[in-house]
Structures are given as C-alpha cells and as structure tokens.
CSV table of C-alpha atoms in Angstrom, one decimal:
chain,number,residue,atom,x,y,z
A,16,UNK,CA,-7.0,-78.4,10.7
A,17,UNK,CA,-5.0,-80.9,12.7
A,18,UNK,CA,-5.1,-80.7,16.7
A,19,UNK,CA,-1.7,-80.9,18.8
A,20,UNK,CA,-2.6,-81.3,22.7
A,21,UNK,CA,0.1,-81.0,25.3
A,22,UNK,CA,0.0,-82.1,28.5
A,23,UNK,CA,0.3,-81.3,31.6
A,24,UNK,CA,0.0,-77.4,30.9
A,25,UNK,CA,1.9,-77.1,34.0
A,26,UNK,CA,4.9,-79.2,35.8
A,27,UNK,CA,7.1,-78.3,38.9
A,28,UNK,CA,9.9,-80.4,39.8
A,29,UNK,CA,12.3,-80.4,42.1
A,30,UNK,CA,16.2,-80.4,41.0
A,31,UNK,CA,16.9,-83.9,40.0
A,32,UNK,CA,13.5,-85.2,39.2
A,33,UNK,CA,12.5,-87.3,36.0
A,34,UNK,CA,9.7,-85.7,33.9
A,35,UNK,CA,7.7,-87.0,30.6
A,36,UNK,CA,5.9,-84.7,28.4
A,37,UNK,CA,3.1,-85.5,26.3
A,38,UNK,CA,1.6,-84.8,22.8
A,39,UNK,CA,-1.3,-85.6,21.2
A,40,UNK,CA,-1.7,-85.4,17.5
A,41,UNK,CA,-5.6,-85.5,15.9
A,42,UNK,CA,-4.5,-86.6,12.2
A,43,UNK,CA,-1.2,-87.9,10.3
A,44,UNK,CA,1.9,-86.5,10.3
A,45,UNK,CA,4.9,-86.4,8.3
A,46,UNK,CA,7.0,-84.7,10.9
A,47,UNK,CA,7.2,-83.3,14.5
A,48,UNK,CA,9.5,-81.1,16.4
A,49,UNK,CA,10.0,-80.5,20.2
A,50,UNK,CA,11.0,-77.2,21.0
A,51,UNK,CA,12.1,-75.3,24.1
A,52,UNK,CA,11.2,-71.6,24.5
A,53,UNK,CA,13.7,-70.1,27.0
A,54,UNK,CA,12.8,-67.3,29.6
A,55,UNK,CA,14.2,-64.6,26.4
A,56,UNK,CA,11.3,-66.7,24.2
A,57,UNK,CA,14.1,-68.3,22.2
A,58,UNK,CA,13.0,-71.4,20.6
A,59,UNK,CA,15.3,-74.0,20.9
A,60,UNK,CA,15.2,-77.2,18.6
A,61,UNK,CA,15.3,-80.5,20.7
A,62,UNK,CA,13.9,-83.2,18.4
A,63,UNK,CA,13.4,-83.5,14.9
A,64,UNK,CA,11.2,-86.8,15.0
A,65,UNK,CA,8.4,-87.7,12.7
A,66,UNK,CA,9.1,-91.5,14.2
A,67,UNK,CA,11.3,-93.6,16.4
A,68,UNK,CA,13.2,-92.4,19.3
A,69,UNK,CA,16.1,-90.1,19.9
A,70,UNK,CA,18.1,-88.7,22.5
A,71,UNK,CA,20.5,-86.0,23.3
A,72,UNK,CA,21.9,-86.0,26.7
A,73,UNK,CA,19.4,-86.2,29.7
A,74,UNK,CA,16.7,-85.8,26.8
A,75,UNK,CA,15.3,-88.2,24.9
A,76,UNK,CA,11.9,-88.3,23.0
A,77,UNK,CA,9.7,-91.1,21.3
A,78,UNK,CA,7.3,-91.1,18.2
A,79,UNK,CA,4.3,-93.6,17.7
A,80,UNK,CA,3.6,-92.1,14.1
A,81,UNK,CA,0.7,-95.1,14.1
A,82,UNK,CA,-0.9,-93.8,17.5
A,83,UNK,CA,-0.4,-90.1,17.1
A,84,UNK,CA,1.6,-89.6,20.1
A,85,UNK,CA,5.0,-88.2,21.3
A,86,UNK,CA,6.6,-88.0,24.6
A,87,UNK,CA,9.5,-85.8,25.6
A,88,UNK,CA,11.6,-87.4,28.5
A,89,UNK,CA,13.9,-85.0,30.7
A,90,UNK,CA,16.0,-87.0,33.1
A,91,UNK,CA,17.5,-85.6,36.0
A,92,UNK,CA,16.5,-81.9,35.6
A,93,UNK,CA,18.3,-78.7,36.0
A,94,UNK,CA,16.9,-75.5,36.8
A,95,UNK,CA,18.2,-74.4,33.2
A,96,UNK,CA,15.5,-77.1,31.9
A,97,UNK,CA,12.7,-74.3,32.7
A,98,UNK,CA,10.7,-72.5,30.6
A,99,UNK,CA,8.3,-73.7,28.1
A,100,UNK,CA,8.5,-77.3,25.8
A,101,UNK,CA,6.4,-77.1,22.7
A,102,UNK,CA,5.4,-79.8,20.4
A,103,UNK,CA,4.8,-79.1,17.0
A,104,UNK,CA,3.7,-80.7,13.8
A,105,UNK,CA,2.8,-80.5,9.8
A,106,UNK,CA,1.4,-82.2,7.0
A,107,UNK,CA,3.4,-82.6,3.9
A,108,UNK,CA,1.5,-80.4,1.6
A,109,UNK,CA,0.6,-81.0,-2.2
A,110,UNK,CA,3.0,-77.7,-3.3
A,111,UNK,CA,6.4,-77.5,-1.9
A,112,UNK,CA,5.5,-76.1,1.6
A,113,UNK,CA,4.9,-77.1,5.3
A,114,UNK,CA,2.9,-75.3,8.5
A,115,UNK,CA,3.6,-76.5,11.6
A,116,UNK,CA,1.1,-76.2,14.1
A,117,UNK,CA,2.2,-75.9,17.9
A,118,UNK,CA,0.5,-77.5,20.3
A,119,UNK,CA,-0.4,-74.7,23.9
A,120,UNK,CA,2.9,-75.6,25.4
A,121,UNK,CA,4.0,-76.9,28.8
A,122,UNK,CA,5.5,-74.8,31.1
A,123,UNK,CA,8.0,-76.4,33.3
A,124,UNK,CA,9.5,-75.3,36.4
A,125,UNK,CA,12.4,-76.6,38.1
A,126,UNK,CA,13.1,-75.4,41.4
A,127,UNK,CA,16.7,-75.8,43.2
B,23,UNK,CA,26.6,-71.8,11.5
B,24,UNK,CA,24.9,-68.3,11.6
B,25,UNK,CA,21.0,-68.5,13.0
B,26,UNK,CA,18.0,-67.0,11.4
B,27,UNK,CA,18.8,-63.3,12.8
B,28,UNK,CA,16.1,-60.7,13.3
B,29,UNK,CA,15.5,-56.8,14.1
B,30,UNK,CA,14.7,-55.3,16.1
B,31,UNK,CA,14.3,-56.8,18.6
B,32,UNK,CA,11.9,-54.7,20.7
B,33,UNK,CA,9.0,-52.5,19.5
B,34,UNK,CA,6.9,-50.3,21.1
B,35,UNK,CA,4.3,-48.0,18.6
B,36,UNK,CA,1.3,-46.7,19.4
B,37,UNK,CA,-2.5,-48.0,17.6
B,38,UNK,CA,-2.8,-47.2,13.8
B,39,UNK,CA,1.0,-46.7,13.7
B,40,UNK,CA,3.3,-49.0,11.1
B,41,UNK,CA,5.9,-51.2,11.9
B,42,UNK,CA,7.9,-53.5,10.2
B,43,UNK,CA,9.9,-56.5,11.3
B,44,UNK,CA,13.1,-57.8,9.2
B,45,UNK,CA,14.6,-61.5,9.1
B,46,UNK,CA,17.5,-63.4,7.4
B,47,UNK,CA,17.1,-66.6,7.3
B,48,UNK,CA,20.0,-69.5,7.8
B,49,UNK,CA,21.9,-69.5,4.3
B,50,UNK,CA,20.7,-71.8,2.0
B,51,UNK,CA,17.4,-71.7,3.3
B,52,UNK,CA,14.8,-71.6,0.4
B,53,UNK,CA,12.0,-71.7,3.1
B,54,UNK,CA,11.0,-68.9,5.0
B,55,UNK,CA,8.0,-68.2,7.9
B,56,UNK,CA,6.8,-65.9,9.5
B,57,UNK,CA,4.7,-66.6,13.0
B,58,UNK,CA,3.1,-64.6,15.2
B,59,UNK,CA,2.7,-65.7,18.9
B,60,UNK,CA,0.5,-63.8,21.4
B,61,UNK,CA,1.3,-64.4,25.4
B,62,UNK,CA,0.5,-67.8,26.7
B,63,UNK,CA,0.1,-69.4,23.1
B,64,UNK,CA,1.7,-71.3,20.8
B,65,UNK,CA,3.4,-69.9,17.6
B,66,UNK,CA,0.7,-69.4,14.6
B,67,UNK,CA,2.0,-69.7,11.0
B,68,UNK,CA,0.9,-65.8,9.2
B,69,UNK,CA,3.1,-66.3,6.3
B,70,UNK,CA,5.7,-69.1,4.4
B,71,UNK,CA,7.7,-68.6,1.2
B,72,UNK,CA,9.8,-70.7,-1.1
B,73,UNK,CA,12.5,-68.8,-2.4
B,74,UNK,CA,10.6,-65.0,-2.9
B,75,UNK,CA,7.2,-66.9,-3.9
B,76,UNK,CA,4.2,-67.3,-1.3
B,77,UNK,CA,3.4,-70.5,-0.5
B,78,UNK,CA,0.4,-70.4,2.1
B,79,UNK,CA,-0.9,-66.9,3.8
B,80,UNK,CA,-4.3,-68.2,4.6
B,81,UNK,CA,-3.7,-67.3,8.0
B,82,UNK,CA,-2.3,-63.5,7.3
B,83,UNK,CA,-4.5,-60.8,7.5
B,84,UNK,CA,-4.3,-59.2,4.5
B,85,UNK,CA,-6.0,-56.1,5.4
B,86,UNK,CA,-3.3,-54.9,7.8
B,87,UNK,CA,-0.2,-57.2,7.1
B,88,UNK,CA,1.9,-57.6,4.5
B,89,UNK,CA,5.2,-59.5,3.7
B,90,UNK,CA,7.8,-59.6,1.0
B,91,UNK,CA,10.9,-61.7,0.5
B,92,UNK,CA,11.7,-59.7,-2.6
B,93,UNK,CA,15.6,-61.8,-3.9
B,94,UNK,CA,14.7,-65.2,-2.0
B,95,UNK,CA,16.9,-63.8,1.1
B,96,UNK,CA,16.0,-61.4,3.6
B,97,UNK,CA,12.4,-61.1,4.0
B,98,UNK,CA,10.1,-57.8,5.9
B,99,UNK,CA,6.9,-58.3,7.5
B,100,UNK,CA,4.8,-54.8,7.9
B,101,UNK,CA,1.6,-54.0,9.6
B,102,UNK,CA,-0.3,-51.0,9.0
B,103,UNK,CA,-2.4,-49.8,10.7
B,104,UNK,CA,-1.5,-51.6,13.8
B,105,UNK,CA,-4.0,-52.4,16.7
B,106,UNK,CA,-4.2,-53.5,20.2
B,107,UNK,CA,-4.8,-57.2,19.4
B,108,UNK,CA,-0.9,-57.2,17.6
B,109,UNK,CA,0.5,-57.1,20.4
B,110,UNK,CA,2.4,-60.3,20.4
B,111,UNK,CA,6.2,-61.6,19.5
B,112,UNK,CA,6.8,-61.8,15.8
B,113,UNK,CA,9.2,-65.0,14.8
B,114,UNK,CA,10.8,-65.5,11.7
B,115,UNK,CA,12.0,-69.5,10.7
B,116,UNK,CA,13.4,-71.2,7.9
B,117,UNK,CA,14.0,-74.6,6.6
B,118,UNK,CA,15.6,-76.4,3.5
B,119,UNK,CA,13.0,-78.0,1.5
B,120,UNK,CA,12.7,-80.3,-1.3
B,121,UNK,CA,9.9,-80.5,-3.6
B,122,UNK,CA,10.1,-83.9,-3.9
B,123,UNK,CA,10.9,-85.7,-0.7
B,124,UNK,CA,9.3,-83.6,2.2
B,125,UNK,CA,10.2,-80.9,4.5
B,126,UNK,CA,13.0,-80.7,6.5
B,127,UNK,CA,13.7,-79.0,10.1
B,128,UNK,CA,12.9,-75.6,10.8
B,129,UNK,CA,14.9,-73.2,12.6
B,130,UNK,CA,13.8,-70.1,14.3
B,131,UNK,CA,15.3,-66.3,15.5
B,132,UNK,CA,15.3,-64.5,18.5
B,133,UNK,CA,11.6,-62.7,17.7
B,134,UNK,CA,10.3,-59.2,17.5
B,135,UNK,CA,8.1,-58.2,20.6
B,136,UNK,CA,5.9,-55.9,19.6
B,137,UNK,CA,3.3,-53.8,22.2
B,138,UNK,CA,0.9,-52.1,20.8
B,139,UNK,CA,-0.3,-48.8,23.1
C-alpha cells in the first residue's frame, strides 16, 4: 500500500514562532488532507489539497502532486495550535470508494 | 451544518464483552467510514460504505467485528468478543462521492474511546 511519512514527529515552539510541517507520499495521489487532532482527539479539517496551495488564516499548505510532497505552514503560533497535525492521503479506486491513509502524525507543542 | 455525530462517547467493558459504537453521518453523505485509531497512531480505515453497500473491509477483522449501515444513514460498528488489543478510539467519517469524478472531502465525529479491561 502507499506510504505517508510526516515529519518532525515532534515540534516545540515558542508563542509566535513560524513552523513547516512535512509529508511524504510513496505513490500517486488523487487527494490529500491535513488534519488537526485536538487535545479531545477531534479531527479538524485544515486542507483539502490534492495540488496547489491554499491558505486559511495563519495556515497555509502547498502540494507538489509531481514530487509527492506537502507542507503545512503555521505562521505565528498560538498555544491553541497544539496538539497533533496529520496528513492523509488516497487513491482514487476502480469502484466508487476511497481509503485514506494517515501518515504517524506530528505532535506540536506551543508553549506561552 | 450538523457534523458526523457519534455515541457514546466513552466505553469501558471488560475482555470477551460486546460493544457497539453508533454514527450518523453529515446528511447527504452517501460515504461512510469507520476507523480505528490506537494511542500514538494514525487513524486506520476498518470499514467504508456507499450508501448501505460495503465498499472495502479488507482491513476489518471479520472474526470479531462487524458493521452495518442497514437504510444508507446511521451506521453501528460491533465487536464481539472484545480483547485487550481494541483498546483504541473508534471514528466514524463521511464524504459525498461521485462515481464518476473522484472523491471528495471527508469529515469526521468526535470518536468512541473504548478500554478494554
């Protein structure tokens, strides 16, 4: 099956600080999501992004679909911003379905 | 817009015990999943339907678990007996879907978290 790799497993920042995520992807993919899992193990959608680049506030995240790469950027974080960021990913599927496979996460702290 | 709700949303049973685990998707979801995701690991894909028709379970273990999504709605996940090794948090997703132009975002609920005694 396909291989996601995250990293750094682990990230501590101070208040403020800029941050950039990494995943790798072993194959093609038709689409990728970035996720947040809060301290209650809520996961958040960030990005839908098979490709391009998007952002949302102080988040923004980049697809090389052609390199098998993503990076999530987090400017300026917040101590709300901890927890753990997940990439994910799939293959488009002969029938009508999907799997996404996650990659091991990265846990981010930000302290005050 | 109402999330993908599920219950309960704590569970504590003892080995060789049942339990079962209930989600409702996002309306208008025709695609629904069921992951199971032990402590320090990403979610793992046990289970996805299209409407009430199973789509992959390659990764279910039939033996113990079971799922049905019986009107293309709500959908139950069971495991009987259960073991140590279950211990884990059960979350339910759904997407829209398309047979004919690919898959679109998936959106996830709160989780079960199930220990296993």
């Amino acid at each position: 099956g396909i291989q996601v790799e995250q990293s750094p497993p682990d990230l501590i920042l101070q208040e403020g600080a800029n941050s950039t995520l990494r995943c790798n992807f072993s194959d093609s993919v038709n689409n990728l999501q970035w996720f947040h899992q809060n301290p209650w193990g809520q996961l958040i959608n960030l990005f839908y992004i098979p490709s391009g680049t998007k952002q949302n506030g102080r988040l923004s995240a980049t697809t090389v679909a052609t390199e098998r790469y993503s990076l999530l950027y987090i400017s300026s974080s917040q101590t709300t911003d901890s927890g753990v960021y997940f990439c994910a990913v799939e293959r488009l599927k002969e029938t009508s379905g999907s799997r996404l496979t996650f990659g091991e996460g990265t846990q981010l702290t930000v302290n005050p | 817009e109402a999330g993908v709700a599920q219950s309960p949303r704590y569970k504590i049973i003892e080995k060789r015990q049942s339990v079962a685990f209930w989600c409702n998707p996002i309306s208008g979801h025709a695609t629904l999943y069921w992951y199971q995701q032990i402590l320090g690991q990403g979610p793992k894909l046990l289970i996805q339907f299209q409407n009430n028709g199973v789509v992959d379970d390659s990764q279910l273990p039939k033996d113990r678990f079971s799922a049905e999504r019986l009107k293309g709605v709500d959908s139950t996940l069971k495991i009987q007996p259960a073991k140590l090794e279950d211990s884990a948090v059960y979350l339910c997703a759904s997407s829209l879907s398309h047979p004919f132009n690919g898959i679109y975002e998936q959106y996830f609920g709160p989780g079960t978290r199930l220990t296993v005694t």
